[in-house]
C-alpha cells in the first residue's frame, strides 16, 4: 500500500545557530542560562516556518489523511495479528518513500492473544444479553461457558469483606470512575483478586469517563500461584444496573462464554526511521508512538494519531530542508498495549548508548488540541523546555506541566534520560503519570475526558480524529523535537 504524500519542494534557509559547546557524558556546560535563552530565541523563524507548513501550508491535514488510509485499509492491529504485521510492512515502505534515512525494522518477540467468540447473558432476574469484551491475556471458559450467581462489589476492600460470599460466583466490579489510574487497577488486577477468594470469573465495569453502552477492553495480568480465571469488561450501564439489582436483594445469574486463547510469542518489529544529525549524529532525540492497538475499532486514536504525528514531525523538518545537529529518530513501537513489550526490547538493545539520548518523546494519549507539554526532568532541563515552548506562542501552546511519561519511554526516564511525549493531558492524566521523577519527560496537555470515552472501545475510529487538531499537534511535536535536537548542548540531567 502506498500513501499519497504532499511534497513541499521549497527549502528554507536559516542563519546558523551554533554557540557554546556540546556536553558529553557528565560534562558540564559553562554557558549561562541567559546565553541558552538567547540561543533558543533565535529559533523563532524556524518555529514559525514549521507551524506555517503544518497548520496553514501544503502539509496541513497530511497526518490525518495518512492515518485514515492506513486504518481504513488495515483496521485494528492487535499484538501478534496479521493486521499488525501488515501495518508494519506498509509503514516501512512509506517511511522509505517519504525520503527518511536509515529506515529499518528491529525484530522483537511479542504476545499473541486472540479473544475468539464471546458472550455474556444475564439469566436472572431477567434475560438480558450484555455487551462484553474479553480482557487481554484472559483465558477462555469451557465450551459450555460458566453459569453462576453474581457478587457485585465496588472495591477490592469490599471484596475482601465479603470474601466468603464470592466462592463459586462471578465477581462483578462496579468501581467508580474518579480517574484512570485508580479505576484501571480493577481491569489489571480484578481477576487475580477475585480468584484469591474462590470466584469462577470476573467482570469489570469498563474503565471509561463516558459510556453509550460501550465496553472498553485492555490488558489484565495474572499472578503466579493464583488460579487463572476468565475475565472480561462489561458496560458502565450494565455494571450499574446489576449494582442496583443487588442492592434490592435480587439474585443475579450470568452465563459467560469466552473463546479466548493465548499462543506462543510472535515475531514482530519496532519500525525505525531517522534524520541523521549534522554535527553529533551519535546523539539522539527520539520521537515515538505505538503502531499496535486493540482488536476493536480502528486504533485511530490509540495510538494511530500519536504514531502519525511523530512521523509527521520528521516529514515537516525534512520538507523544510532542516537537518538538526543531533539525529532525530522516529520509533513506531509494537505491543505497547501488552505493557510496552517492544519498547522494553528496544531499551535493552540500545541502553548501552544511554548517555547519547538527549530527549525521549512519546505521543500516546490522543492528538486533540494541545494546551501544553508535560515534562519530567531536572529543574535546569525544565527551564530550557519552558523557553522552547515559548516558540509556540503563535498557536498558543506554551504551558509546561509535570509528569511527562509514557509506557514506551518510562524505561529511559527512570534511567535518567530527559523525555517527552505528545498528547494533551488533563488533570486526570497528570495524576495517572506520577510514578517516576528520575529523569525527564514531556507530553502534550489535553482534556482526557474525551480520550477515555473512546479508549480501547469500538468507538476508537477516524470519526474521533480532527485534522486541524492533528495539524497543531504535529507542529508542536516538530518544533520541540527539532529545537532540542539542534541546540548546541544536550538537555541537562538530574
mmCIF file of N, CA and C in Angstrom, residues 192-193 196 221-228:
data_model
loop_
_atom_site.group_PDB
_atom_site.id
_atom_site.type_symbol
_atom_site.label_atom_id
_atom_site.label_comp_id
_atom_site.label_asym_id
_atom_site.label_seq_id
_atom_site.Cartn_x
_atom_site.Cartn_y
_atom_site.Cartn_z
ATOM 1 N N UNK A 192 -7.226 -11.583 39.402
ATOM 2 C CA UNK A 192 -6.395 -12.162 40.459
ATOM 3 C C UNK A 192 -7.078 -12.050 41.812
ATOM 4 N N UNK A 193 -7.595 -10.860 42.125
ATOM 5 C CA UNK A 193 -8.220 -10.661 43.433
ATOM 6 C C UNK A 193 -9.493 -11.501 43.567
ATOM 7 N N UNK A 196 -8.493 -15.185 44.148
ATOM 8 C CA UNK A 196 -7.970 -15.428 45.501
ATOM 9 C C UNK A 196 -9.083 -15.798 46.479
ATOM 10 N N UNK A 221 -3.534 -8.829 34.092
ATOM 11 C CA UNK A 221 -2.351 -9.606 34.454
ATOM 12 C C UNK A 221 -2.699 -10.698 35.460
ATOM 13 N N UNK A 222 -2.258 -11.904 35.168
ATOM 14 C CA UNK A 222 -2.372 -12.992 36.135
ATOM 15 C C UNK A 222 -1.168 -12.969 37.072
ATOM 16 N N UNK A 223 -1.267 -13.725 38.157
ATOM 17 C CA UNK A 223 -0.211 -13.751 39.161
ATOM 18 C C UNK A 223 0.176 -15.192 39.442
ATOM 19 N N UNK A 224 1.461 -15.435 39.513
ATOM 20 C CA UNK A 224 1.932 -16.787 39.812
ATOM 21 C C UNK A 224 1.357 -17.265 41.135
ATOM 22 N N UNK A 225 0.922 -18.507 41.143
ATOM 23 C CA UNK A 225 0.400 -19.088 42.366
ATOM 24 C C UNK A 225 -1.065 -18.828 42.610
ATOM 25 N N UNK A 226 -1.698 -18.046 41.714
ATOM 26 C CA UNK A 226 -3.125 -17.748 41.833
ATOM 27 C C UNK A 226 -3.839 -18.365 40.634
ATOM 28 N N UNK A 227 -4.932 -19.093 40.850
ATOM 29 C CA UNK A 227 -5.640 -19.707 39.713
ATOM 30 C C UNK A 227 -6.030 -18.660 38.666
ATOM 31 N N UNK A 228 -5.916 -19.041 37.397
ATOM 32 C CA UNK A 228 -6.331 -18.168 36.307
ATOM 33 C C UNK A 228 -7.820 -18.373 36.042
#
